[in-house]
Amino acid sequence: MLNFNKPCYIGKEETAIQEAIANQKLSGNGPFGLRCTNWLEDYLGCEKAILTPSCTGALEMTALLIETNPGDEIIMPSYTFVSTANAFALRGANIRFVDVEPETMNISPEAVERAVTDKTKAITVVHYAGIGCDMDAIMEIADKNNLWVIEDAAQALTSTYNGKQLGTIGHFSTFSFHETKNITCGEGGALVINHTASVERAEILQEKGTNRKQFAKGMVDKYSWRDIGSSYLLNELSAAYLWVQFEHAGQIMDDRLKTWRKYYDGLKSIETISLPHVPDECTHNAHMFYIKTEHRHELMNHLKDNGIMAVSHYVPLHSSHAGKQFGKFAGGDIFTTAESDKIVRLPLYYGIEEKDVDHVISRIKHFFKL
Ligand SMILES: *Cc1c(COP(=O)(O)O)cnc(C)c1O
């Protein structure tokens, strides 16, 4: 069976993990954690990045940082992972799900604009498949209405929009290093804080609500409870694995892009399916290759019969049990349900062999009688 995903592995991770063990510092914010945050800050060109146990944790931190209160409305796409919504539902917010644009499956700025009320606190965008949302339009709506913007950039590390790294445009952004993402450490994430005034508070929230970070920097002589918070740290063993992947980020992205282009070139002649669209303002990291077809179920079965795992994606959150409890759709669901029903994601991971990609392409063509 050809896997849909294999967690990225370079081959030097064990050595780094051994070094972490030898350092006798296994908890968070150790030497590997520092190398990783420095790498992120340099690569993205952002002021502050911190490592978290997951993107979910980083999203929870953003909900705390913007002081989400019960009754606040948070606008986001319905077509996203549960964590995007959960982080705010945990704080009592009402989620306002809005429609996506069919070309990218990214949040529609027009739908956002229509969903803004005097209770709206923030817009959380999701860069689906590592392809950027229309951030100029989103930031303009946010500025006009005095709203926070959070980028759920879980899938988008190294992708750009108008020459800017995704994750550096909104007030906060979150990344994931889950094993299904381009760069991984099993479970892990990062919070990027572009809103300078929130940096100090983020460091306190991350350390269980204490000013331990200031203590570690020698700024105070003991640390104490300052604020609410939780344990939002990534341990050093994971950070060591992650560091190796950061060092090979270029190699990982190039390899994935090669596969992505091969799929694109191999499938573009099939007129009855649609392929991902990359807007002119965007470069992307080949996080995902999906096709849209009216015959999703049959195609997935056909591929499975040919030893290929191809998978669908999100069930729109507004139609889920919890989605109905914690939110509702604002405006019309013109594209979210209809378009998400057509998505089939193809196997794509670092090191996938060319012959396997050719096999997938040939089986899809066969299905469409080409
Ligand atoms: C993967 C993903 C998450 C969750 O990431 P974790 O690191 O597993 O918490 C959140 N949002 C989006 C859009 C994702 O793709």
mmCIF file of C-alpha atoms and ligand atoms in Angstrom:
data_model
loop_
_atom_site.group_PDB
_atom_site.id
_atom_site.type_symbol
_atom_site.label_atom_id
_atom_site.label_comp_id
_atom_site.label_asym_id
_atom_site.label_seq_id
_atom_site.Cartn_x
_atom_site.Cartn_y
_atom_site.Cartn_z
ATOM 1 C CA MET A 1 0.000 0.000 0.000
ATOM 2 C CA LEU A 2 1.310 3.464 -0.871
ATOM 3 C CA ASN A 3 0.905 5.577 2.270
ATOM 4 C CA PHE A 4 -0.826 8.919 2.165
ATOM 5 C CA ASN A 5 1.825 10.344 4.493
ATOM 6 C CA LYS A 6 5.119 9.360 6.059
ATOM 7 C CA PRO A 7 6.516 11.524 8.852
ATOM 8 C CA CYS A 8 9.534 13.412 7.571
ATOM 9 C CA TYR A 9 12.850 11.890 8.668
ATOM 10 C CA ILE A 10 16.246 13.178 7.580
ATOM 11 C CA GLY A 11 18.515 10.649 9.317
ATOM 12 C CA LYS A 12 20.397 12.920 11.712
ATOM 13 C CA GLU A 13 17.635 13.191 14.299
ATOM 14 C CA GLU A 14 19.038 10.473 16.620
ATOM 15 C CA THR A 15 22.357 12.300 16.954
ATOM 16 C CA ALA A 16 20.577 15.510 17.904
ATOM 17 C CA ILE A 17 18.395 13.690 20.436
ATOM 18 C CA GLN A 18 21.509 12.101 21.973
ATOM 19 C CA GLU A 19 23.013 15.568 22.267
ATOM 20 C CA ALA A 20 19.876 16.771 24.072
ATOM 21 C CA ILE A 21 20.201 13.862 26.508
ATOM 22 C CA ALA A 22 23.873 14.666 27.086
ATOM 23 C CA ASN A 23 22.944 18.292 27.775
ATOM 24 C CA GLN A 24 20.905 17.083 30.766
ATOM 25 C CA LYS A 25 18.223 19.586 29.943
ATOM 26 C CA LEU A 26 15.058 17.923 28.696
ATOM 27 C CA SER A 27 12.315 20.378 29.607
ATOM 28 C CA GLY A 28 11.273 23.288 27.420
ATOM 29 C CA ASN A 29 13.215 26.418 26.411
ATOM 30 C CA GLY A 30 16.586 24.626 26.456
ATOM 31 C CA PRO A 31 19.453 24.934 23.930
ATOM 32 C CA PHE A 32 17.649 23.118 21.070
ATOM 33 C CA GLY A 33 14.479 25.093 21.732
ATOM 34 C CA LEU A 34 16.516 28.285 21.524
ATOM 35 C CA ARG A 35 18.144 27.235 18.251
ATOM 36 C CA CYS A 36 14.706 26.461 16.821
ATOM 37 C CA THR A 37 13.144 29.759 17.881
ATOM 38 C CA ASN A 38 16.168 31.670 16.562
ATOM 39 C CA TRP A 39 15.826 29.817 13.275
ATOM 40 C CA LEU A 40 12.130 30.663 13.051
ATOM 41 C CA GLU A 41 12.713 34.315 13.918
ATOM 42 C CA ASP A 42 15.492 34.620 11.311
ATOM 43 C CA TYR A 43 13.727 32.653 8.611
ATOM 44 C CA LEU A 44 10.380 34.383 9.022
ATOM 45 C CA GLY A 45 11.884 37.743 9.871
ATOM 46 C CA CYS A 46 9.580 38.025 12.870
ATOM 47 C CA GLU A 47 10.251 39.539 16.257
ATOM 48 C CA LYS A 48 9.262 36.649 18.495
ATOM 49 C CA ALA A 49 8.559 32.944 18.091
ATOM 50 C CA ILE A 50 8.035 30.414 20.860
ATOM 51 C CA LEU A 51 7.772 26.630 20.607
ATOM 52 C CA THR A 52 4.599 24.995 21.880
ATOM 53 C CA PRO A 53 3.531 21.342 22.304
ATOM 54 C CA SER A 54 1.216 21.711 19.287
ATOM 55 C CA CYS A 55 -0.430 24.195 16.978
ATOM 56 C CA THR A 56 -3.547 23.555 19.060
ATOM 57 C CA GLY A 57 -1.684 24.848 22.123
ATOM 58 C CA ALA A 58 -0.451 27.891 20.201
ATOM 59 C CA LEU A 59 -4.036 28.654 19.113
ATOM 60 C CA GLU A 60 -5.172 28.380 22.736
ATOM 61 C CA MET A 61 -2.487 30.878 23.661
ATOM 62 C CA THR A 62 -3.774 33.329 21.046
ATOM 63 C CA ALA A 63 -7.285 33.039 22.510
ATOM 64 C CA LEU A 64 -5.798 33.987 25.896
ATOM 65 C CA LEU A 65 -3.611 36.750 24.462
ATOM 66 C CA ILE A 66 -6.504 38.559 22.787
ATOM 67 C CA GLU A 67 -8.500 38.124 26.034
ATOM 68 C CA THR A 68 -11.359 36.213 24.487
ATOM 69 C CA ASN A 69 -14.421 36.531 26.725
ATOM 70 C CA PRO A 70 -17.745 34.674 26.718
ATOM 71 C CA GLY A 71 -19.963 36.111 24.013
ATOM 72 C CA ASP A 72 -17.143 37.441 21.846
ATOM 73 C CA GLU A 73 -17.490 36.484 18.215
ATOM 74 C CA ILE A 74 -14.579 34.988 16.308
ATOM 75 C CA ILE A 75 -14.851 34.749 12.533
ATOM 76 C CA MET A 76 -13.170 31.807 10.792
ATOM 77 C CA PRO A 77 -13.734 29.407 7.916
ATOM 78 C CA SER A 78 -15.958 26.405 8.593
ATOM 79 C CA TYR A 79 -13.582 24.443 6.401
ATOM 80 C CA THR A 80 -10.751 23.937 8.898
ATOM 81 C CA PHE A 81 -9.407 21.634 11.588
ATOM 82 C CA VAL A 82 -11.285 21.541 14.910
ATOM 83 C CA SER A 83 -8.468 23.226 16.849
ATOM 84 C CA THR A 84 -8.982 26.533 15.046
ATOM 85 C CA ALA A 85 -12.447 26.725 16.622
ATOM 86 C CA ASN A 86 -11.815 24.816 19.864
ATOM 87 C CA ALA A 87 -9.220 27.304 21.082
ATOM 88 C CA PHE A 88 -11.862 30.049 21.185
ATOM 89 C CA ALA A 89 -14.829 27.843 22.174
ATOM 90 C CA LEU A 90 -12.794 26.925 25.270
ATOM 91 C CA ARG A 91 -12.962 30.592 26.301
ATOM 92 C CA GLY A 92 -16.705 30.865 25.723
ATOM 93 C CA ALA A 93 -16.574 32.606 22.356
ATOM 94 C CA ASN A 94 -19.268 32.252 19.721
ATOM 95 C CA ILE A 95 -17.740 31.005 16.519
ATOM 96 C CA ARG A 96 -18.937 32.633 13.303
ATOM 97 C CA PHE A 97 -18.145 30.296 10.452
ATOM 98 C CA VAL A 98 -17.965 31.874 7.013
ATOM 99 C CA ASP A 99 -17.637 30.624 3.475
ATOM 100 C CA VAL A 100 -14.464 29.912 1.539
ATOM 101 C CA GLU A 101 -13.382 30.837 -1.954
ATOM 102 C CA PRO A 102 -13.700 27.764 -4.166
ATOM 103 C CA GLU A 103 -10.363 28.287 -5.991
ATOM 104 C CA THR A 104 -8.249 28.025 -2.823
ATOM 105 C CA MET A 105 -10.643 26.836 -0.067
ATOM 106 C CA ASN A 106 -9.400 29.868 1.890
ATOM 107 C CA ILE A 107 -11.664 32.229 3.828
ATOM 108 C CA SER A 108 -13.626 34.689 1.686
ATOM 109 C CA PRO A 109 -12.893 38.322 2.661
ATOM 110 C CA GLU A 110 -16.356 39.366 1.408
ATOM 111 C CA ALA A 111 -17.963 36.785 3.684
ATOM 112 C CA VAL A 112 -15.811 38.025 6.580
ATOM 113 C CA GLU A 113 -16.834 41.614 5.977
ATOM 114 C CA ARG A 114 -20.532 40.692 6.037
ATOM 115 C CA ALA A 115 -20.117 38.654 9.247
ATOM 116 C CA VAL A 116 -18.578 41.471 11.325
ATOM 117 C CA THR A 117 -20.821 42.710 14.172
ATOM 118 C CA ASP A 118 -20.131 44.896 17.199
ATOM 119 C CA LYS A 119 -19.328 41.680 19.115
ATOM 120 C CA THR A 120 -16.617 40.539 16.711
ATOM 121 C CA LYS A 121 -13.223 40.294 18.357
ATOM 122 C CA ALA A 122 -11.002 38.536 15.858
ATOM 123 C CA ILE A 123 -10.655 36.961 12.451
ATOM 124 C CA THR A 124 -8.795 33.659 12.326
ATOM 125 C CA VAL A 125 -7.687 32.731 8.842
ATOM 126 C CA VAL A 126 -6.348 29.355 7.702
ATOM 127 C CA HIS A 127 -3.834 29.121 4.882
ATOM 128 C CA TYR A 128 -5.236 25.918 3.422
ATOM 129 C CA ALA A 129 -2.721 23.601 1.746
ATOM 130 C CA GLY A 130 -0.002 26.134 2.587
ATOM 131 C CA ILE A 131 -1.432 28.632 0.098
ATOM 132 C CA GLY A 132 -1.972 32.136 1.446
ATOM 133 C CA CYS A 133 -5.332 33.780 2.130
ATOM 134 C CA ASP A 134 -6.065 37.205 0.663
ATOM 135 C CA MET A 135 -4.272 38.914 3.548
ATOM 136 C CA ASP A 136 -4.423 42.460 2.156
ATOM 137 C CA ALA A 137 -8.216 42.308 2.149
ATOM 138 C CA ILE A 138 -8.346 40.634 5.575
ATOM 139 C CA MET A 139 -5.999 43.175 7.196
ATOM 140 C CA GLU A 140 -8.003 46.023 5.708
ATOM 141 C CA ILE A 141 -11.262 44.689 7.203
ATOM 142 C CA ALA A 142 -9.499 44.159 10.538
ATOM 143 C CA ASP A 143 -8.023 47.681 10.590
ATOM 144 C CA LYS A 144 -11.363 49.244 9.719
ATOM 145 C CA ASN A 145 -13.169 47.342 12.486
ATOM 146 C CA ASN A 146 -10.370 47.227 15.058
ATOM 147 C CA LEU A 147 -10.141 43.417 15.096
ATOM 148 C CA TRP A 148 -7.347 41.014 15.877
ATOM 149 C CA VAL A 149 -6.052 38.815 13.075
ATOM 150 C CA ILE A 150 -4.716 35.345 13.803
ATOM 151 C CA GLU A 151 -3.142 33.278 11.061
ATOM 152 C CA ASP A 152 -3.578 29.548 11.516
ATOM 153 C CA ALA A 153 -0.450 28.837 9.501
ATOM 154 C CA ALA A 154 -0.317 25.184 10.635
ATOM 155 C CA GLN A 155 0.267 24.064 7.045
ATOM 156 C CA ALA A 156 2.100 27.107 5.737
ATOM 157 C CA LEU A 157 5.698 27.249 6.993
ATOM 158 C CA THR A 158 7.935 28.838 4.279
ATOM 159 C CA SER A 159 5.002 29.899 2.056
ATOM 160 C CA THR A 160 4.768 33.572 1.096
ATOM 161 C CA TYR A 161 2.193 36.219 0.233
ATOM 162 C CA ASN A 162 3.328 39.331 -1.671
ATOM 163 C CA GLY A 163 6.901 38.441 -0.736
ATOM 164 C CA LYS A 164 6.111 38.198 2.996
ATOM 165 C CA GLN A 165 6.325 34.957 4.932
ATOM 166 C CA LEU A 166 2.916 33.633 5.937
ATOM 167 C CA GLY A 167 2.639 33.927 9.683
ATOM 168 C CA THR A 168 4.166 37.410 9.786
ATOM 169 C CA ILE A 169 1.148 39.405 8.614
ATOM 170 C CA GLY A 170 -1.523 38.994 11.320
ATOM 171 C CA HIS A 171 -1.062 39.946 14.990
ATOM 172 C CA PHE A 172 -0.380 36.318 15.896
ATOM 173 C CA SER A 173 0.214 33.146 13.963
ATOM 174 C CA THR A 174 0.463 29.481 14.759
ATOM 175 C CA PHE A 175 2.437 26.661 13.128
ATOM 176 C CA SER A 176 2.204 22.896 13.483
ATOM 177 C CA PHE A 177 4.953 20.288 13.540
ATOM 178 C CA HIS A 178 2.546 17.365 13.773
ATOM 179 C CA GLU A 179 3.736 14.304 11.844
ATOM 180 C CA THR A 180 1.352 15.143 8.995
ATOM 181 C CA LYS A 181 3.037 18.509 8.348
ATOM 182 C CA ASN A 182 6.022 19.256 6.076
ATOM 183 C CA ILE A 183 8.396 19.729 9.002
ATOM 184 C CA THR A 184 7.730 17.692 12.092
ATOM 185 C CA CYS A 185 8.797 16.506 15.522
ATOM 186 C CA GLY A 186 5.827 14.178 16.050
ATOM 187 C CA GLU A 187 3.712 16.622 18.006
ATOM 188 C CA GLY A 188 4.795 20.230 18.210
ATOM 189 C CA GLY A 189 3.988 23.773 17.230
ATOM 190 C CA ALA A 190 4.993 27.400 17.382
ATOM 191 C CA LEU A 191 3.385 30.697 18.213
ATOM 192 C CA VAL A 192 4.624 33.772 16.366
ATOM 193 C CA ILE A 193 3.902 37.076 18.079
ATOM 194 C CA ASN A 194 3.923 40.005 15.693
ATOM 195 C CA HIS A 195 2.081 42.228 18.169
ATOM 196 C CA THR A 196 5.072 43.478 20.169
ATOM 197 C CA ALA A 197 3.124 44.509 23.260
ATOM 198 C CA SER A 198 1.993 40.886 23.741
ATOM 199 C CA VAL A 199 5.455 39.277 23.796
ATOM 200 C CA GLU A 200 6.020 39.485 27.545
ATOM 201 C CA ARG A 201 2.552 38.150 28.362
ATOM 202 C CA ALA A 202 2.986 35.271 25.892
ATOM 203 C CA GLU A 203 6.159 34.201 27.724
ATOM 204 C CA ILE A 204 4.251 34.230 31.018
ATOM 205 C CA LEU A 205 1.267 32.253 29.656
ATOM 206 C CA GLN A 206 3.659 29.663 28.230
ATOM 207 C CA GLU A 207 5.315 29.121 31.646
ATOM 208 C CA LYS A 208 2.166 28.274 33.638
ATOM 209 C CA GLY A 209 1.445 31.929 34.283
ATOM 210 C CA THR A 210 4.815 32.611 35.917
ATOM 211 C CA ASN A 211 7.630 34.984 35.024
ATOM 212 C CA ARG A 212 10.107 32.129 34.899
ATOM 213 C CA LYS A 213 11.429 33.373 31.553
ATOM 214 C CA GLN A 214 12.447 36.686 33.125
ATOM 215 C CA PHE A 215 14.062 34.706 35.946
ATOM 216 C CA ALA A 216 16.018 32.584 33.434
ATOM 217 C CA LYS A 217 17.260 35.786 31.783
ATOM 218 C CA GLY A 218 18.381 37.080 35.200
ATOM 219 C CA MET A 219 15.872 39.923 35.157
ATOM 220 C CA VAL A 220 14.232 38.928 38.474
ATOM 221 C CA ASP A 221 15.727 36.968 41.393
ATOM 222 C CA LYS A 222 12.805 34.583 41.817
ATOM 223 C CA TYR A 223 9.806 33.705 39.770
ATOM 224 C CA SER A 224 6.189 33.701 40.875
ATOM 225 C CA TRP A 225 2.594 33.406 39.700
ATOM 226 C CA ARG A 226 1.726 36.471 37.609
ATOM 227 C CA ASP A 227 -1.240 35.590 35.422
ATOM 228 C CA ILE A 228 -3.350 32.701 34.172
ATOM 229 C CA GLY A 229 -1.410 30.295 31.987
ATOM 230 C CA SER A 230 -0.656 26.692 31.277
ATOM 231 C CA SER A 231 2.240 24.482 30.225
ATOM 232 C CA TYR A 232 2.754 25.476 26.615
ATOM 233 C CA LEU A 233 6.358 24.331 26.200
ATOM 234 C CA LEU A 234 7.956 21.921 23.751
ATOM 235 C CA ASN A 235 10.370 19.490 25.415
ATOM 236 C CA GLU A 236 14.019 19.366 24.303
ATOM 237 C CA LEU A 237 13.889 15.842 22.824
ATOM 238 C CA SER A 238 11.247 17.024 20.378
ATOM 239 C CA ALA A 239 13.072 20.305 19.790
ATOM 240 C CA ALA A 240 16.234 18.336 18.901
ATOM 241 C CA TYR A 241 14.337 16.356 16.248
ATOM 242 C CA LEU A 242 12.773 19.591 15.014
ATOM 243 C CA TRP A 243 16.129 21.359 14.795
ATOM 244 C CA VAL A 244 17.452 18.790 12.310
ATOM 245 C CA GLN A 245 14.363 19.327 10.174
ATOM 246 C CA PHE A 246 14.755 23.119 10.276
ATOM 247 C CA GLU A 247 18.353 22.728 9.106
ATOM 248 C CA HIS A 248 17.057 20.751 6.127
ATOM 249 C CA ALA A 249 13.975 22.866 5.452
ATOM 250 C CA GLY A 250 15.112 23.836 1.942
ATOM 251 C CA GLN A 251 15.766 20.233 0.966
ATOM 252 C CA ILE A 252 12.390 19.107 2.374
ATOM 253 C CA MET A 253 10.401 21.820 0.586
ATOM 254 C CA ASP A 254 12.253 21.304 -2.736
ATOM 255 C CA ASP A 255 11.540 17.594 -2.653
ATOM 256 C CA ARG A 256 7.836 18.153 -1.933
ATOM 257 C CA LEU A 257 7.558 20.839 -4.615
ATOM 258 C CA LYS A 258 9.068 18.455 -7.157
ATOM 259 C CA THR A 259 6.342 15.911 -6.349
ATOM 260 C CA TRP A 260 3.618 18.591 -6.358
ATOM 261 C CA ARG A 261 4.650 19.783 -9.836
ATOM 262 C CA LYS A 262 4.799 16.219 -11.115
ATOM 263 C CA TYR A 263 1.207 15.667 -9.986
ATOM 264 C CA TYR A 264 0.152 18.981 -11.483
ATOM 265 C CA ASP A 265 1.760 18.325 -14.868
ATOM 266 C CA GLY A 266 0.583 14.743 -14.904
ATOM 267 C CA LEU A 267 -3.058 15.538 -14.147
ATOM 268 C CA LYS A 268 -3.696 18.879 -15.812
ATOM 269 C CA SER A 269 -5.008 17.281 -18.993
ATOM 270 C CA ILE A 270 -8.003 15.761 -17.160
ATOM 271 C CA GLU A 271 -10.757 18.241 -17.900
ATOM 272 C CA THR A 272 -13.349 16.909 -15.476
ATOM 273 C CA ILE A 273 -11.285 17.514 -12.324
ATOM 274 C CA SER A 274 -9.882 20.707 -10.847
ATOM 275 C CA LEU A 275 -6.380 21.169 -9.504
ATOM 276 C CA PRO A 276 -5.104 23.487 -6.756
ATOM 277 C CA HIS A 277 -4.909 27.174 -7.626
ATOM 278 C CA VAL A 278 -1.954 29.274 -6.489
ATOM 279 C CA PRO A 279 -2.779 33.011 -6.662
ATOM 280 C CA ASP A 280 -0.124 35.286 -8.238
ATOM 281 C CA GLU A 281 0.686 36.875 -4.859
ATOM 282 C CA CYS A 282 1.564 33.489 -3.363
ATOM 283 C CA THR A 283 4.401 31.007 -3.322
ATOM 284 C CA HIS A 284 3.709 27.764 -1.510
ATOM 285 C CA ASN A 285 5.408 24.898 0.295
ATOM 286 C CA ALA A 286 3.676 21.938 -1.393
ATOM 287 C CA HIS A 287 1.979 20.950 1.829
ATOM 288 C CA MET A 288 -0.810 19.180 -0.026
ATOM 289 C CA PHE A 289 -1.837 18.051 -3.464
ATOM 290 C CA TYR A 290 -5.566 17.675 -3.869
ATOM 291 C CA ILE A 291 -7.908 17.293 -6.781
ATOM 292 C CA LYS A 292 -11.609 18.044 -6.864
ATOM 293 C CA THR A 293 -13.961 15.589 -8.482
ATOM 294 C CA GLU A 294 -17.690 14.859 -8.419
ATOM 295 C CA HIS A 295 -16.729 11.163 -8.139
ATOM 296 C CA ARG A 296 -14.672 11.308 -4.974
ATOM 297 C CA HIS A 297 -15.930 8.138 -3.367
ATOM 298 C CA GLU A 298 -15.478 6.017 -6.489
ATOM 299 C CA LEU A 299 -12.036 7.472 -7.173
ATOM 300 C CA MET A 300 -10.824 6.842 -3.617
ATOM 301 C CA ASN A 301 -12.040 3.245 -3.860
ATOM 302 C CA HIS A 302 -10.397 2.790 -7.253
ATOM 303 C CA LEU A 303 -7.095 4.066 -5.863
ATOM 304 C CA LYS A 304 -7.388 1.847 -2.797
ATOM 305 C CA ASP A 305 -7.958 -1.173 -5.040
ATOM 306 C CA ASN A 306 -4.701 -0.177 -6.742
ATOM 307 C CA GLY A 307 -2.771 0.012 -3.469
ATOM 308 C CA ILE A 308 -2.931 3.793 -3.076
ATOM 309 C CA MET A 309 -4.171 5.641 0.006
ATOM 310 C CA ALA A 310 -5.892 8.857 -1.047
ATOM 311 C CA VAL A 311 -8.005 10.666 1.520
ATOM 312 C CA SER A 312 -10.738 13.266 1.847
ATOM 313 C CA HIS A 313 -10.404 16.181 4.253
ATOM 314 C CA TYR A 314 -12.337 18.316 6.740
ATOM 315 C CA VAL A 315 -16.014 17.845 7.414
ATOM 316 C CA PRO A 316 -17.126 21.507 7.611
ATOM 317 C CA LEU A 317 -17.238 22.451 11.288
ATOM 318 C CA HIS A 318 -20.641 24.151 11.154
ATOM 319 C CA SER A 319 -22.230 20.796 10.314
ATOM 320 C CA SER A 320 -20.514 18.942 13.188
ATOM 321 C CA HIS A 321 -22.080 18.230 16.585
ATOM 322 C CA ALA A 322 -19.828 20.653 18.482
ATOM 323 C CA GLY A 323 -19.850 23.188 15.668
ATOM 324 C CA LYS A 324 -23.613 23.571 16.069
ATOM 325 C CA GLN A 325 -23.215 24.012 19.803
ATOM 326 C CA PHE A 326 -20.407 26.568 19.759
ATOM 327 C CA GLY A 327 -21.029 28.434 16.543
ATOM 328 C CA LYS A 328 -23.090 29.066 13.503
ATOM 329 C CA PHE A 329 -22.634 29.841 9.875
ATOM 330 C CA ALA A 330 -22.812 33.538 9.043
ATOM 331 C CA GLY A 331 -24.024 34.200 5.506
ATOM 332 C CA GLY A 332 -24.578 31.579 2.830
ATOM 333 C CA ASP A 333 -22.774 28.258 2.592
ATOM 334 C CA ILE A 334 -22.305 28.488 -1.139
ATOM 335 C CA PHE A 335 -18.970 26.722 -1.480
ATOM 336 C CA THR A 336 -17.899 25.209 1.846
ATOM 337 C CA THR A 337 -20.021 22.048 1.820
ATOM 338 C CA ALA A 338 -20.253 21.607 -1.936
ATOM 339 C CA GLU A 339 -16.544 22.066 -2.623
ATOM 340 C CA SER A 340 -15.206 20.175 0.394
ATOM 341 C CA ASP A 341 -17.254 17.156 -0.746
ATOM 342 C CA LYS A 342 -15.112 16.960 -3.902
ATOM 343 C CA ILE A 343 -11.654 16.962 -2.331
ATOM 344 C CA VAL A 344 -9.304 13.998 -2.628
ATOM 345 C CA ARG A 345 -5.773 14.411 -1.264
ATOM 346 C CA LEU A 346 -3.022 12.396 -2.938
ATOM 347 C CA PRO A 347 0.025 10.778 -1.298
ATOM 348 C CA LEU A 348 2.690 13.420 -0.751
ATOM 349 C CA TYR A 349 5.613 13.207 1.646
ATOM 350 C CA TYR A 350 9.336 13.881 1.775
ATOM 351 C CA GLY A 351 11.142 11.182 -0.183
ATOM 352 C CA ILE A 352 8.151 9.738 -2.049
ATOM 353 C CA GLU A 353 9.532 7.893 -5.057
ATOM 354 C CA GLU A 354 8.933 9.177 -8.583
ATOM 355 C CA LYS A 355 7.685 5.794 -9.738
ATOM 356 C CA ASP A 356 5.023 5.877 -7.010
ATOM 357 C CA VAL A 357 3.876 9.323 -8.100
ATOM 358 C CA ASP A 358 3.748 8.091 -11.707
ATOM 359 C CA HIS A 359 1.669 5.136 -10.555
ATOM 360 C CA VAL A 360 -0.847 7.435 -8.811
ATOM 361 C CA ILE A 361 -1.102 9.653 -11.898
ATOM 362 C CA SER A 362 -1.593 6.685 -14.195
ATOM 363 C CA ARG A 363 -4.313 5.146 -11.975
ATOM 364 C CA ILE A 364 -6.194 8.456 -11.811
ATOM 365 C CA LYS A 365 -6.017 8.826 -15.586
ATOM 366 C CA HIS A 366 -7.212 5.265 -15.945
ATOM 367 C CA PHE A 367 -10.210 6.057 -13.699
ATOM 368 C CA PHE A 368 -11.126 9.003 -15.897
ATOM 369 C CA LYS A 369 -10.694 6.806 -19.007
ATOM 370 C CA LEU A 370 -7.649 8.646 -20.312
HETATM 371 C C1 LIG B 1 -2.592 20.423 11.708
HETATM 372 C C2 LIG B 1 -3.479 21.592 11.933
HETATM 373 C C3 LIG B 1 -3.795 22.055 13.215
HETATM 374 C C4 LIG B 1 -3.406 21.321 14.472
HETATM 375 O O1 LIG B 1 -2.063 21.144 14.633
HETATM 376 P P1 LIG B 1 -1.514 20.330 15.906
HETATM 377 O O2 LIG B 1 -0.059 20.675 15.916
HETATM 378 O O3 LIG B 1 -1.787 18.893 15.665
HETATM 379 O O4 LIG B 1 -2.218 20.853 17.112
HETATM 380 C C5 LIG B 1 -4.547 23.204 13.326
HETATM 381 N N1 LIG B 1 -4.991 23.864 12.258
HETATM 382 C C6 LIG B 1 -4.734 23.443 11.013
HETATM 383 C C7 LIG B 1 -5.247 24.220 9.858
HETATM 384 C C8 LIG B 1 -3.985 22.284 10.807
HETATM 385 O O5 LIG B 1 -3.746 21.854 9.560
#
